[in-house]
Each structure stands twice: as structure tokens, then as C-alpha cells.
Amino acid sequence: MNRQSNIELLRGVLMLMVVLVHLTGNGVLACDTPIPFTETNWLIANLFDSLCYPAVNCFILVSGYFGLRPTFRKFLKLDIPIVVYGILLWLLFDRHLSGGGRYCFPVLSHSYWFLKEYVLLFLAAPIINVFIENLNRRQFESVLTIAIFLFIVIPSLSVSRLGFADSRGMDFFSFSILYMIGRYIKLMNVHFSKKTAILLYCVCSALIFVLTVILAYCFGVNKGWKSPFYAYNNIFVYIQAISLFFIFNNFRLNEKWSHIINWLSPSFFYIY
């Protein structure tokens, strides 16, 4: 995988966004709690979430753009730091024997959904790559159109999040769609101007914020990350992720900053 400093910078920004979403989700935006409508903090937290929620989607899209080519060595390079960081977290914050498996083997114990789904995507990437490589442009676009309509558009229209929308995009299949979108952008040489990307990102962020606040007022409770607009398979979040990618793809760093970002980039994934 060739390094592009602007995209490596994007990875770093995405991980910081993930941290921010986790902070708000366990604090002001904890699910099903009364909404302090007089509190400015609640609105600010929703504003941050509306801007940062596409981070996970964009990270997977970037993986698709470059393409995952798993080998045993790459698998160990991905998995060993996860186990090491897990052990450190266990020793620092838990130390109970019963919790050791959750920290030391987060993928097998399903402790962190993102890590589990990403490892599954990593292992399945060769099959997905072969499938894509055997499609012409029209067939590829047909597959993406059907997948996006069934698993993004329809769930986005369902406020109740019924049926297959229950996963909220936190599953292997949703990651596979994002991966294929990334491959499509790369293989078909798709481009958006920075202005267009910024406009789309801002419009979708504003829609998510406004609709979430309106929905909260209607129900009178803070749905937090359970809000249908804070779902990884929400159409606005998808558009945000794609727009965010093109914002950074059209961004260039000077040589000095490129070296710094490239040096830091291997650790970005493990911030999660």
C-alpha cells in the first residue's frame, strides 16, 4: 500500500473523531436519558457527533480505496498490537482474572465490534477483490446500486430501524459495501472537487444535527447513539464519509509535514 500523506492525515483525524464520539456517547449523549433542553452542552455534543459520526465509515472506505491484500505477516502486524494494547489496558484498569479474555482477545471475545468486523473484512478482502476484478464497470455499478438501495437507503427511511437495519451498519456486510465503494472510487478514478465535497459534508452534518434535535424534542428523551440519524448505514453518514475522503484527497502537505504524518500513521488504527 503506497503512502499518501494527506490520506494518512485523514486516518489520524478519523481516529480523533472516534474518540470524541465515544466521549459524548458515554456522557451527555448517553442513550435514553432525559434531555436537558436548557443545557448548551447537549446541543454542542450533538453538533460534534453530527460532524464526527462518519469517521468509522470513512476509515473503511479508505481501506477499500487502497485495497486490503492480507498476508500472514500483515495479519500478525494487525493482531499483535491489538493483543498487546489489550493486555496493557487490562493490567492498568481491570486486573480481574475474569476480564482478562475480554481485554487480551478483544476480537474473539467480541468486546470491540469495530475490531471484530475489521478483522473479518481483512480476512475476506481477497474474495471481495476477486469478485470486483471480475466485474465490468456496469456490473460493478449495478451491484453497488442494489446494495446501497437495500442496505442504506431503505434503513435510512425507517425511523424505527426495523428488520435488517437493526445492526445500524455495525456489521461485516456494511463494511463490505464501504470497502467496495472505496474500490470503485479508486478503480474508476472518481473525483470530486474540494468545494463540492465540503458543501456536501456541511449540508449532511447540518441535516443530521437538525433532524436529531427535532426527533429528540418529539420523543422527549435523548436517544444518543440510538438515534436513527447516528447510524453507520444512514445515507447522510455515507455521504459525509465519501465527502470527507475527497476533502482530504484534494489536500496536499509539504515534505516536512508528510514525514511527520507518515511516521505517526502506523499508530492511528490502535487509538480505537
mmCIF file of C-alpha atoms in Angstrom:
data_model
loop_
_atom_site.group_PDB
_atom_site.id
_atom_site.type_symbol
_atom_site.label_atom_id
_atom_site.label_comp_id
_atom_site.label_asym_id
_atom_site.label_seq_id
_atom_site.Cartn_x
_atom_site.Cartn_y
_atom_site.Cartn_z
ATOM 1 C CA MET A 1 0.000 0.000 0.000
ATOM 2 C CA ASN A 2 1.566 3.275 -1.116
ATOM 3 C CA ARG A 3 1.603 6.064 1.436
ATOM 4 C CA GLN A 4 -0.286 9.267 0.693
ATOM 5 C CA SER A 5 0.403 11.726 3.499
ATOM 6 C CA ASN A 6 -2.913 13.505 3.047
ATOM 7 C CA ILE A 7 -4.825 10.238 3.485
ATOM 8 C CA GLU A 8 -2.632 9.221 6.425
ATOM 9 C CA LEU A 9 -3.533 12.571 7.992
ATOM 10 C CA LEU A 10 -7.189 11.750 7.339
ATOM 11 C CA ARG A 11 -6.762 8.445 9.219
ATOM 12 C CA GLY A 12 -5.438 10.351 12.220
ATOM 13 C CA VAL A 13 -8.321 12.820 12.127
ATOM 14 C CA LEU A 14 -10.808 9.949 11.854
ATOM 15 C CA MET A 15 -9.451 8.242 14.962
ATOM 16 C CA LEU A 16 -9.713 11.502 16.929
ATOM 17 C CA MET A 17 -13.311 11.769 15.727
ATOM 18 C CA VAL A 18 -13.961 8.249 17.028
ATOM 19 C CA VAL A 19 -12.590 9.214 20.442
ATOM 20 C CA LEU A 20 -14.827 12.295 20.527
ATOM 21 C CA VAL A 21 -17.930 10.266 19.595
ATOM 22 C CA HIS A 22 -17.140 7.786 22.390
ATOM 23 C CA LEU A 23 -16.756 10.603 24.894
ATOM 24 C CA THR A 24 -20.111 12.162 24.025
ATOM 25 C CA GLY A 25 -21.825 8.762 23.809
ATOM 26 C CA ASN A 26 -20.798 7.906 27.356
ATOM 27 C CA GLY A 27 -21.568 11.340 28.698
ATOM 28 C CA VAL A 28 -24.014 13.987 27.551
ATOM 29 C CA LEU A 29 -25.420 11.763 24.795
ATOM 30 C CA ALA A 30 -25.853 8.587 26.854
ATOM 31 C CA CYS A 31 -28.887 6.769 25.485
ATOM 32 C CA ASP A 32 -32.448 7.092 26.783
ATOM 33 C CA THR A 33 -31.730 9.777 29.351
ATOM 34 C CA PRO A 34 -33.820 12.922 29.911
ATOM 35 C CA ILE A 35 -32.749 15.760 27.649
ATOM 36 C CA PRO A 36 -31.526 18.881 29.430
ATOM 37 C CA PHE A 37 -33.027 21.220 26.852
ATOM 38 C CA THR A 38 -31.697 24.234 28.752
ATOM 39 C CA GLU A 39 -28.173 22.838 28.634
ATOM 40 C CA THR A 40 -25.956 24.190 25.878
ATOM 41 C CA ASN A 41 -23.666 21.185 26.371
ATOM 42 C CA TRP A 42 -26.300 18.842 24.973
ATOM 43 C CA LEU A 43 -26.565 20.812 21.735
ATOM 44 C CA ILE A 44 -22.778 21.139 21.447
ATOM 45 C CA ALA A 45 -22.368 17.366 21.938
ATOM 46 C CA ASN A 46 -24.903 16.711 19.179
ATOM 47 C CA LEU A 47 -23.098 19.164 16.923
ATOM 48 C CA PHE A 48 -19.799 17.341 17.467
ATOM 49 C CA ASP A 49 -21.433 13.961 16.825
ATOM 50 C CA SER A 50 -23.102 15.178 13.641
ATOM 51 C CA LEU A 51 -19.654 16.199 12.372
ATOM 52 C CA CYS A 52 -17.704 13.178 13.608
ATOM 53 C CA TYR A 53 -20.025 10.206 13.121
ATOM 54 C CA PRO A 54 -18.813 9.334 9.591
ATOM 55 C CA ALA A 55 -15.319 8.550 10.935
ATOM 56 C CA VAL A 56 -15.740 4.759 11.005
ATOM 57 C CA ASN A 57 -17.320 4.655 7.534
ATOM 58 C CA CYS A 58 -14.597 6.852 6.076
ATOM 59 C CA PHE A 59 -11.870 4.667 7.618
ATOM 60 C CA ILE A 60 -13.283 1.560 5.922
ATOM 61 C CA LEU A 61 -13.746 3.459 2.663
ATOM 62 C CA VAL A 62 -10.049 4.418 2.773
ATOM 63 C CA SER A 63 -9.163 0.740 3.242
ATOM 64 C CA GLY A 64 -11.182 -0.027 0.130
ATOM 65 C CA TYR A 65 -9.558 2.793 -1.810
ATOM 66 C CA PHE A 66 -6.078 1.381 -1.233
ATOM 67 C CA GLY A 67 -7.242 -2.232 -1.186
ATOM 68 C CA LEU A 68 -6.522 -4.801 1.502
ATOM 69 C CA ARG A 69 -4.058 -7.516 0.427
ATOM 70 C CA PRO A 70 -3.815 -9.737 3.502
ATOM 71 C CA THR A 71 -0.836 -11.966 4.201
ATOM 72 C CA PHE A 72 0.054 -13.879 7.344
ATOM 73 C CA ARG A 73 2.694 -11.265 8.171
ATOM 74 C CA LYS A 74 0.192 -8.422 7.758
ATOM 75 C CA PHE A 75 -2.317 -10.295 9.910
ATOM 76 C CA LEU A 76 0.236 -10.614 12.714
ATOM 77 C CA LYS A 77 1.148 -6.942 12.293
ATOM 78 C CA LEU A 78 -2.530 -6.078 12.730
ATOM 79 C CA ASP A 79 -3.372 -8.539 15.514
ATOM 80 C CA ILE A 80 -0.313 -8.499 17.796
ATOM 81 C CA PRO A 81 -0.572 -4.782 18.731
ATOM 82 C CA ILE A 82 -4.300 -5.290 19.441
ATOM 83 C CA VAL A 83 -3.455 -8.061 21.932
ATOM 84 C CA VAL A 84 -0.560 -6.091 23.471
ATOM 85 C CA TYR A 85 -2.648 -2.949 23.968
ATOM 86 C CA GLY A 86 -5.451 -5.115 25.360
ATOM 87 C CA ILE A 87 -3.126 -6.648 27.964
ATOM 88 C CA LEU A 88 -1.859 -3.197 28.952
ATOM 89 C CA LEU A 89 -5.427 -1.922 29.391
ATOM 90 C CA TRP A 90 -6.272 -4.982 31.484
ATOM 91 C CA LEU A 91 -3.250 -4.507 33.764
ATOM 92 C CA LEU A 92 -3.876 -0.778 34.146
ATOM 93 C CA PHE A 93 -7.649 -0.652 34.573
ATOM 94 C CA ASP A 94 -9.055 -4.080 35.477
ATOM 95 C CA ARG A 95 -6.677 -6.811 36.681
ATOM 96 C CA HIS A 96 -9.587 -9.172 37.402
ATOM 97 C CA LEU A 97 -8.920 -12.631 36.016
ATOM 98 C CA SER A 98 -12.452 -12.876 34.640
ATOM 99 C CA GLY A 99 -11.901 -9.797 32.490
ATOM 100 C CA GLY A 100 -8.580 -10.920 31.058
ATOM 101 C CA GLY A 101 -10.066 -12.619 27.999
ATOM 102 C CA ARG A 102 -12.088 -9.530 27.065
ATOM 103 C CA TYR A 103 -9.008 -7.322 27.068
ATOM 104 C CA CYS A 104 -6.397 -9.777 25.789
ATOM 105 C CA PHE A 105 -8.517 -11.238 22.974
ATOM 106 C CA PRO A 106 -10.928 -8.431 22.005
ATOM 107 C CA VAL A 107 -11.698 -9.891 18.572
ATOM 108 C CA LEU A 108 -12.550 -13.411 19.772
ATOM 109 C CA SER A 109 -14.462 -12.127 22.803
ATOM 110 C CA HIS A 110 -16.457 -9.634 20.663
ATOM 111 C CA SER A 111 -15.529 -6.865 23.120
ATOM 112 C CA TYR A 112 -14.941 -4.294 20.404
ATOM 113 C CA TRP A 113 -17.305 -4.605 17.470
ATOM 114 C CA PHE A 114 -15.160 -2.497 15.143
ATOM 115 C CA LEU A 115 -12.052 -4.632 15.619
ATOM 116 C CA LYS A 116 -14.025 -7.830 15.050
ATOM 117 C CA GLU A 117 -15.693 -6.587 11.857
ATOM 118 C CA TYR A 118 -12.470 -5.054 10.532
ATOM 119 C CA VAL A 119 -10.524 -8.286 11.056
ATOM 120 C CA LEU A 120 -13.313 -10.194 9.254
ATOM 121 C CA LEU A 121 -13.114 -7.701 6.380
ATOM 122 C CA PHE A 122 -9.325 -8.017 6.334
ATOM 123 C CA LEU A 123 -9.565 -11.813 6.033
ATOM 124 C CA ALA A 124 -12.368 -11.694 3.442
ATOM 125 C CA ALA A 125 -10.726 -8.994 1.305
ATOM 126 C CA PRO A 126 -9.131 -11.430 -1.194
ATOM 127 C CA ILE A 127 -12.575 -12.867 -2.024
ATOM 128 C CA ILE A 128 -14.107 -9.406 -2.363
ATOM 129 C CA ASN A 129 -11.176 -8.271 -4.525
ATOM 130 C CA VAL A 130 -11.562 -11.233 -6.895
ATOM 131 C CA PHE A 131 -15.312 -10.613 -7.116
ATOM 132 C CA ILE A 132 -14.742 -6.936 -8.007
ATOM 133 C CA GLU A 133 -11.987 -7.675 -10.502
ATOM 134 C CA ASN A 134 -14.334 -9.955 -12.454
ATOM 135 C CA LEU A 135 -16.951 -7.221 -12.905
ATOM 136 C CA ASN A 136 -17.046 -4.633 -15.656
ATOM 137 C CA ARG A 137 -17.968 -1.059 -14.804
ATOM 138 C CA ARG A 138 -21.676 -1.502 -15.485
ATOM 139 C CA GLN A 139 -21.889 -4.670 -13.405
ATOM 140 C CA PHE A 140 -19.939 -3.056 -10.558
ATOM 141 C CA GLU A 141 -22.279 -0.051 -10.560
ATOM 142 C CA SER A 142 -25.332 -2.351 -10.588
ATOM 143 C CA VAL A 143 -24.067 -4.303 -7.570
ATOM 144 C CA LEU A 144 -23.341 -1.087 -5.646
ATOM 145 C CA THR A 145 -26.705 0.454 -6.591
ATOM 146 C CA ILE A 146 -28.659 -2.574 -5.361
ATOM 147 C CA ALA A 147 -26.613 -2.867 -2.158
ATOM 148 C CA ILE A 148 -26.898 0.857 -1.379
ATOM 149 C CA PHE A 149 -30.650 0.880 -2.004
ATOM 150 C CA LEU A 150 -31.388 -2.204 0.101
ATOM 151 C CA PHE A 151 -28.988 -1.669 2.964
ATOM 152 C CA ILE A 152 -28.562 2.116 3.134
ATOM 153 C CA VAL A 153 -31.490 3.953 1.547
ATOM 154 C CA ILE A 154 -34.284 1.742 2.944
ATOM 155 C CA PRO A 155 -32.871 1.653 6.505
ATOM 156 C CA SER A 156 -32.385 5.428 6.346
ATOM 157 C CA LEU A 157 -36.104 5.869 5.672
ATOM 158 C CA SER A 158 -37.035 3.668 8.637
ATOM 159 C CA VAL A 159 -37.132 5.712 11.836
ATOM 160 C CA SER A 160 -37.939 2.548 13.786
ATOM 161 C CA ARG A 161 -34.832 0.796 12.393
ATOM 162 C CA LEU A 162 -36.707 -2.480 11.858
ATOM 163 C CA GLY A 163 -35.576 -5.740 10.281
ATOM 164 C CA PHE A 164 -32.093 -5.969 8.831
ATOM 165 C CA ALA A 165 -31.480 -2.346 9.836
ATOM 166 C CA ASP A 166 -31.037 -3.435 13.467
ATOM 167 C CA SER A 167 -27.261 -3.687 13.019
ATOM 168 C CA ARG A 168 -27.146 0.069 12.307
ATOM 169 C CA GLY A 169 -24.276 -0.592 9.920
ATOM 170 C CA MET A 170 -22.123 -2.150 12.648
ATOM 171 C CA ASP A 171 -21.545 -5.382 10.753
ATOM 172 C CA PHE A 172 -19.353 -7.100 8.197
ATOM 173 C CA PHE A 173 -21.811 -6.633 5.330
ATOM 174 C CA SER A 174 -21.940 -2.848 5.801
ATOM 175 C CA PHE A 175 -18.150 -2.767 5.955
ATOM 176 C CA SER A 176 -18.065 -4.746 2.703
ATOM 177 C CA ILE A 177 -20.254 -2.150 0.961
ATOM 178 C CA LEU A 178 -17.998 0.664 2.149
ATOM 179 C CA TYR A 179 -14.951 -1.298 1.028
ATOM 180 C CA MET A 180 -16.458 -1.756 -2.445
ATOM 181 C CA ILE A 181 -17.304 1.948 -2.679
ATOM 182 C CA GLY A 182 -13.661 2.715 -1.900
ATOM 183 C CA ARG A 183 -12.520 0.271 -4.583
ATOM 184 C CA TYR A 184 -14.944 1.820 -7.064
ATOM 185 C CA ILE A 185 -13.560 5.318 -6.396
ATOM 186 C CA LYS A 186 -10.038 4.061 -6.952
ATOM 187 C CA LEU A 187 -10.574 1.777 -9.947
ATOM 188 C CA MET A 188 -12.946 4.123 -11.791
ATOM 189 C CA ASN A 189 -10.834 7.176 -10.972
ATOM 190 C CA VAL A 190 -13.765 9.086 -9.430
ATOM 191 C CA HIS A 191 -13.119 12.701 -8.437
ATOM 192 C CA PHE A 192 -14.996 15.450 -6.607
ATOM 193 C CA SER A 193 -13.770 18.995 -6.209
ATOM 194 C CA LYS A 194 -12.849 20.124 -2.703
ATOM 195 C CA LYS A 195 -15.610 22.752 -2.752
ATOM 196 C CA THR A 196 -18.260 20.193 -3.686
ATOM 197 C CA ALA A 197 -17.018 17.771 -1.029
ATOM 198 C CA ILE A 198 -17.019 20.461 1.683
ATOM 199 C CA LEU A 199 -20.516 21.566 0.695
ATOM 200 C CA LEU A 200 -21.906 18.013 0.818
ATOM 201 C CA TYR A 201 -20.213 17.327 4.148
ATOM 202 C CA CYS A 202 -21.561 20.523 5.726
ATOM 203 C CA VAL A 203 -25.107 20.022 4.380
ATOM 204 C CA CYS A 204 -25.299 16.422 5.621
ATOM 205 C CA SER A 205 -23.836 17.391 9.004
ATOM 206 C CA ALA A 206 -26.433 20.147 9.360
ATOM 207 C CA LEU A 207 -29.264 17.779 8.393
ATOM 208 C CA ILE A 208 -28.141 15.145 10.902
ATOM 209 C CA PHE A 209 -27.890 17.753 13.671
ATOM 210 C CA VAL A 210 -31.250 19.391 12.976
ATOM 211 C CA LEU A 211 -33.148 16.120 12.463
ATOM 212 C CA THR A 212 -31.637 14.590 15.616
ATOM 213 C CA VAL A 213 -32.644 17.597 17.718
ATOM 214 C CA ILE A 214 -36.172 17.613 16.244
ATOM 215 C CA LEU A 215 -36.553 13.875 16.881
ATOM 216 C CA ALA A 216 -35.320 14.300 20.440
ATOM 217 C CA TYR A 217 -37.858 17.039 21.111
ATOM 218 C CA CYS A 218 -40.641 14.851 19.711
ATOM 219 C CA PHE A 219 -39.778 11.884 21.947
ATOM 220 C CA GLY A 220 -38.624 13.933 24.908
ATOM 221 C CA VAL A 221 -35.640 11.674 25.577
ATOM 222 C CA ASN A 222 -32.056 11.662 24.427
ATOM 223 C CA LYS A 223 -31.699 8.699 22.030
ATOM 224 C CA GLY A 224 -27.943 9.245 21.911
ATOM 225 C CA TRP A 225 -26.225 6.848 19.512
ATOM 226 C CA LYS A 226 -29.563 5.041 19.101
ATOM 227 C CA SER A 227 -30.855 7.976 17.080
ATOM 228 C CA PRO A 228 -31.613 6.752 13.529
ATOM 229 C CA PHE A 229 -29.512 9.621 12.208
ATOM 230 C CA TYR A 230 -26.479 8.408 14.186
ATOM 231 C CA ALA A 231 -26.330 5.085 12.366
ATOM 232 C CA TYR A 232 -23.469 3.920 10.192
ATOM 233 C CA ASN A 233 -25.896 2.813 7.485
ATOM 234 C CA ASN A 234 -27.673 6.169 7.369
ATOM 235 C CA ILE A 235 -27.469 7.737 3.902
ATOM 236 C CA PHE A 236 -26.330 11.108 5.275
ATOM 237 C CA VAL A 237 -23.472 9.461 7.181
ATOM 238 C CA TYR A 238 -22.427 7.647 3.984
ATOM 239 C CA ILE A 239 -22.383 10.885 2.005
ATOM 240 C CA GLN A 240 -20.414 12.540 4.804
ATOM 241 C CA ALA A 241 -17.812 9.769 4.735
ATOM 242 C CA ILE A 242 -17.361 9.988 0.966
ATOM 243 C CA SER A 243 -17.204 13.791 1.094
ATOM 244 C CA LEU A 244 -14.656 13.736 3.923
ATOM 245 C CA PHE A 245 -12.468 11.419 1.880
ATOM 246 C CA PHE A 246 -12.484 13.766 -1.119
ATOM 247 C CA ILE A 247 -11.785 16.807 1.069
ATOM 248 C CA PHE A 248 -8.532 15.213 2.205
ATOM 249 C CA ASN A 249 -7.802 13.543 -1.130
ATOM 250 C CA ASN A 250 -7.630 17.010 -2.674
ATOM 251 C CA PHE A 251 -5.390 18.259 0.132
ATOM 252 C CA ARG A 252 -1.592 18.335 -0.162
ATOM 253 C CA LEU A 253 1.051 18.521 2.581
ATOM 254 C CA ASN A 254 4.568 19.863 2.293
ATOM 255 C CA GLU A 255 7.513 17.477 2.621
ATOM 256 C CA LYS A 256 8.220 18.265 6.281
ATOM 257 C CA TRP A 257 4.674 17.545 7.449
ATOM 258 C CA SER A 258 4.481 14.486 5.189
ATOM 259 C CA HIS A 259 7.409 12.876 7.016
ATOM 260 C CA ILE A 260 5.850 13.606 10.409
ATOM 261 C CA ILE A 261 2.420 12.249 9.440
ATOM 262 C CA ASN A 262 3.898 9.130 7.816
ATOM 263 C CA TRP A 263 5.949 8.462 10.950
ATOM 264 C CA LEU A 264 2.888 8.726 13.206
ATOM 265 C CA SER A 265 0.409 6.958 10.920
ATOM 266 C CA PRO A 266 1.097 3.301 11.920
ATOM 267 C CA SER A 267 -0.288 4.038 15.396
ATOM 268 C CA PHE A 268 -3.517 5.723 14.247
ATOM 269 C CA PHE A 269 -5.530 2.494 13.948
ATOM 270 C CA TYR A 270 -4.822 1.473 17.531
ATOM 271 C CA ILE A 271 -6.195 4.695 19.010
ATOM 272 C CA TYR A 272 -9.558 2.935 18.754
#
